[in-house]
XYZ file of C-alpha atoms in Angstrom:
272
model
C 19.260 -14.271 14.682
C 22.400 -13.088 13.107
C 24.231 -10.797 15.915
C 25.693 -7.610 14.767
C 29.551 -7.500 15.215
C 29.379 -11.247 13.861
C 31.750 -11.918 11.119
C 31.862 -14.925 8.925
C 35.070 -16.838 8.380
C 37.394 -15.263 5.776
C 38.034 -17.343 2.737
C 39.849 -16.427 -0.549
C 37.702 -15.448 -3.579
C 38.438 -15.851 -7.208
C 36.723 -13.249 -9.211
C 36.030 -15.115 -12.655
C 33.976 -17.544 -10.508
C 31.365 -14.682 -9.607
C 30.418 -14.089 -12.948
C 27.121 -15.049 -13.818
C 25.899 -15.739 -10.180
C 22.918 -13.626 -8.984
C 24.124 -13.649 -5.354
C 27.424 -12.049 -5.394
C 26.407 -8.671 -4.387
C 26.659 -5.251 -6.005
C 23.822 -6.097 -8.416
C 21.284 -3.176 -9.095
C 17.807 -3.545 -8.107
C 15.060 -2.747 -10.781
C 15.136 0.813 -12.209
C 12.039 2.254 -11.533
C 12.791 5.818 -12.969
C 14.120 6.412 -16.591
C 16.167 9.454 -15.337
C 17.919 7.207 -12.885
C 18.800 4.664 -15.267
C 20.090 7.307 -17.712
C 22.404 8.860 -15.083
C 23.584 5.563 -13.221
C 21.760 6.523 -9.926
C 21.429 2.606 -8.681
C 20.340 0.933 -5.743
C 22.656 -1.904 -5.248
C 22.749 -5.229 -3.231
C 25.266 -5.634 -0.659
C 25.655 -1.538 -0.612
C 24.197 0.997 1.608
C 22.505 3.958 -0.096
C 21.402 7.095 1.330
C 18.729 9.678 0.566
C 19.277 12.917 2.539
C 17.660 16.009 2.929
C 15.922 18.591 5.146
C 12.451 17.702 6.665
C 9.667 17.803 4.220
C 12.057 17.596 1.161
C 10.575 14.603 -0.236
C 13.062 11.935 0.781
C 10.436 9.583 2.540
C 8.187 9.906 -0.594
C 10.899 8.926 -2.955
C 11.999 5.988 -0.381
C 8.444 4.857 -0.309
C 8.009 4.983 -4.221
C 11.244 2.904 -4.774
C 10.012 0.167 -2.263
C 6.679 -0.060 -3.841
C 7.444 0.022 -7.379
C 10.870 -2.052 -7.399
C 8.586 -5.066 -6.369
C 11.226 -6.792 -4.638
C 11.079 -8.550 -1.159
C 11.310 -5.676 1.193
C 11.799 -4.832 4.816
C 10.731 -1.453 5.480
C 11.418 0.035 9.185
C 9.280 3.033 9.406
C 10.552 4.500 12.818
C 9.371 7.989 11.436
C 6.026 7.429 10.455
C 3.061 5.482 12.062
C 0.867 2.781 10.609
C -2.318 4.901 9.836
C -0.207 7.694 8.260
C 1.890 5.080 6.098
C -1.235 3.428 4.919
C -2.724 6.765 3.964
C 0.321 7.620 1.889
C 0.494 4.044 0.143
C -3.253 4.339 -0.944
C -2.807 7.724 -2.059
C 0.539 6.660 -4.076
C -1.430 3.651 -5.522
C -4.806 5.160 -6.138
C -3.874 8.468 -7.624
C -6.055 10.303 -4.892
C -4.888 13.040 -2.338
C -3.979 11.988 0.817
C -6.961 13.508 2.464
C -9.189 11.485 -0.014
C -7.202 8.222 0.933
C -7.604 8.875 4.622
C -11.520 9.253 3.980
C -11.461 5.952 1.833
C -9.839 4.044 4.725
C -12.527 5.057 7.166
C -15.458 4.709 4.804
C -14.373 1.729 2.971
C -11.740 -0.170 4.562
C -12.559 -3.548 2.762
C -11.733 -1.614 -0.768
C -8.523 -0.004 1.023
C -7.243 -3.220 2.013
C -7.830 -4.715 -1.393
C -5.608 -1.872 -2.865
C -2.931 -1.927 -0.288
C -2.569 -5.978 -1.094
C -0.465 -4.625 -3.927
C 2.024 -3.747 -1.337
C 2.342 -7.469 -0.074
C 5.973 -7.487 -1.030
C 6.811 -5.091 1.720
C 7.090 -6.324 5.284
C 6.555 -3.598 7.772
C 8.189 -2.353 11.335
C 6.979 0.633 13.030
C 9.213 0.638 16.285
C 9.851 4.238 16.838
C 13.226 3.639 17.961
C 14.751 0.283 16.934
C 18.035 -0.866 18.014
C 20.510 -2.660 15.985
C 19.273 -6.145 17.782
C 15.744 -4.940 17.003
C 16.764 -4.718 13.330
C 18.256 -8.009 13.333
C 15.106 -9.507 14.914
C 13.059 -7.966 12.012
C 15.360 -9.410 9.256
C 15.354 -12.799 11.042
C 11.636 -12.804 11.277
C 11.572 -11.662 7.410
C 13.846 -14.883 6.749
C 11.349 -17.069 8.732
C 8.448 -16.014 7.138
C 9.614 -15.573 3.415
C 12.317 -18.260 3.270
C 14.762 -15.626 1.895
C 16.615 -12.491 3.022
C 15.011 -9.218 2.042
C 16.419 -7.774 -1.302
C 15.750 -4.154 -0.048
C 16.019 -2.920 3.648
C 14.819 0.590 3.921
C 15.627 2.521 7.219
C 13.370 5.549 7.766
C 15.519 7.126 9.290
C 19.106 6.887 10.458
C 18.598 9.149 13.504
C 15.763 7.038 15.058
C 18.124 4.056 15.442
C 18.722 3.551 19.308
C 22.394 3.632 19.998
C 22.618 3.614 23.860
C 26.102 4.167 25.241
C 27.014 6.518 22.157
C 27.006 10.181 21.355
C 24.624 11.106 18.689
C 26.918 11.330 15.852
C 29.300 8.490 16.889
C 25.987 6.412 17.349
C 25.184 7.057 13.611
C 28.573 6.263 12.288
C 28.662 2.794 14.252
C 24.893 2.128 12.991
C 26.048 2.579 9.424
C 29.242 0.300 9.803
C 27.074 -2.223 11.481
C 24.333 -2.028 8.451
C 27.139 -2.426 5.942
C 27.862 -5.907 7.656
C 24.290 -6.761 7.584
C 24.018 -5.704 3.705
C 27.068 -7.882 2.912
C 25.494 -11.036 5.208
C 22.028 -10.776 3.538
C 22.986 -9.554 0.172
C 20.227 -6.894 0.660
C 20.521 -3.317 -0.816
C 20.128 -1.131 2.131
C 18.552 2.240 1.752
C 18.959 4.707 4.361
C 16.804 8.049 4.836
C 18.880 10.818 6.768
C 18.653 14.290 7.563
C 20.879 17.307 6.450
C 22.306 19.922 8.389
C 20.164 23.062 8.994
C 21.350 26.120 7.538
C 22.833 24.662 4.428
C 21.617 26.282 1.103
C 20.675 24.239 -1.603
C 21.746 24.966 -5.021
C 19.492 23.695 -5.645
C 20.014 20.398 -3.524
C 22.195 20.380 -0.688
C 25.964 19.397 -1.022
C 27.625 16.468 0.551
C 29.040 18.189 3.281
C 25.547 19.118 4.650
C 25.009 15.321 5.589
C 24.509 15.243 9.590
C 26.995 12.995 11.434
C 29.921 12.990 9.062
C 28.508 9.555 7.875
C 29.127 10.093 4.157
C 32.061 7.604 4.034
C 30.418 4.263 3.992
C 27.396 4.586 1.443
C 28.132 3.732 -2.258
C 25.471 6.100 -3.307
C 24.355 9.227 -1.587
C 21.527 11.671 -3.274
C 20.248 14.778 -1.663
C 16.664 15.827 -2.654
C 14.844 19.231 -2.898
C 11.357 20.179 -4.054
C 10.333 23.274 -6.232
C 7.367 25.433 -6.246
C 6.425 24.143 -9.736
C 6.217 20.625 -9.028
C 9.345 19.293 -9.331
C 11.751 17.110 -7.078
C 15.469 17.442 -7.763
C 17.562 14.463 -6.952
C 21.478 15.231 -6.750
C 24.137 12.411 -6.734
C 26.501 13.914 -4.423
C 28.454 10.679 -4.019
C 28.166 7.836 -6.320
C 30.762 4.808 -6.836
C 28.999 3.818 -10.095
C 28.438 7.165 -11.947
C 28.860 10.835 -12.096
C 28.624 12.711 -8.736
C 28.828 16.466 -7.967
C 29.409 16.903 -4.430
C 27.906 20.164 -4.591
C 24.491 19.185 -5.465
C 24.422 21.580 -8.136
C 23.295 19.126 -11.127
C 20.321 17.066 -10.218
C 18.269 15.166 -12.405
C 14.394 16.071 -12.087
C 11.297 14.290 -11.463
C 7.706 15.140 -11.400
C 6.435 15.596 -7.811
C 3.137 16.177 -6.122
C 3.566 15.609 -2.206
C -0.261 15.923 -1.749
C -0.989 13.117 -4.154
C 2.275 11.136 -3.202
C 3.046 11.480 -7.037
C 6.468 11.213 -8.283
C 7.274 10.134 -11.860
C 9.678 10.700 -14.835
C 9.073 14.273 -16.224
C 7.267 12.828 -19.632
C 4.766 10.694 -17.507
C 1.128 11.830 -17.603
C -1.314 10.776 -14.950
């Protein structure tokens, strides 16, 4: 597989030659929420994007919904969630039933559950609880050997779970992001990193950019912070966005319908 720290030989680029090509990097993946499209919140190839928030804010639900609905070849590294829980969440999201009922269905009717989960066949999973950068590289190589192409989307859930021996915690996070940026450029994948915010930062309604743990906000092209309300909404604030408007304070989010019990997330006007 490719080794991290590997750098391809440099060559001069002529920008006009890149027009019309599909593999130059920076192309947005499919927009699955209308409100994201209207506000230039896009997840782009060859770039790192980040969804951040406190535990339980909804970042994993949003990340999973994006991976499911974009329907592009995806490598999903789920260090934070085990196989059973992820299957339960996906079945809930696909079927429109509660997570409790999804868990019952997996137990009572596994064949039907497997048939429904076949809709997620574009997602290749890794459940290593503490992957190293080399482990991530191996997973990408395995994906390429299996599918004959690099992933279009790589989801890292979450940054703090990447094993960085020999580094202090925050330094390890920054190093990991730098290496993931090289991976994004090498594979032309959009890398979506889920990450925690610092405790004690009050959201208004979403937490600000300076709440991101570990001072790792320099590299991502897009950073959104998320917050859920008591009346079934998820706020998504662009606190950094190279391709659109950003509010570093998180005070101007876009809103999605949100019901975590049913793993339901949608544009506001959609009905289920």
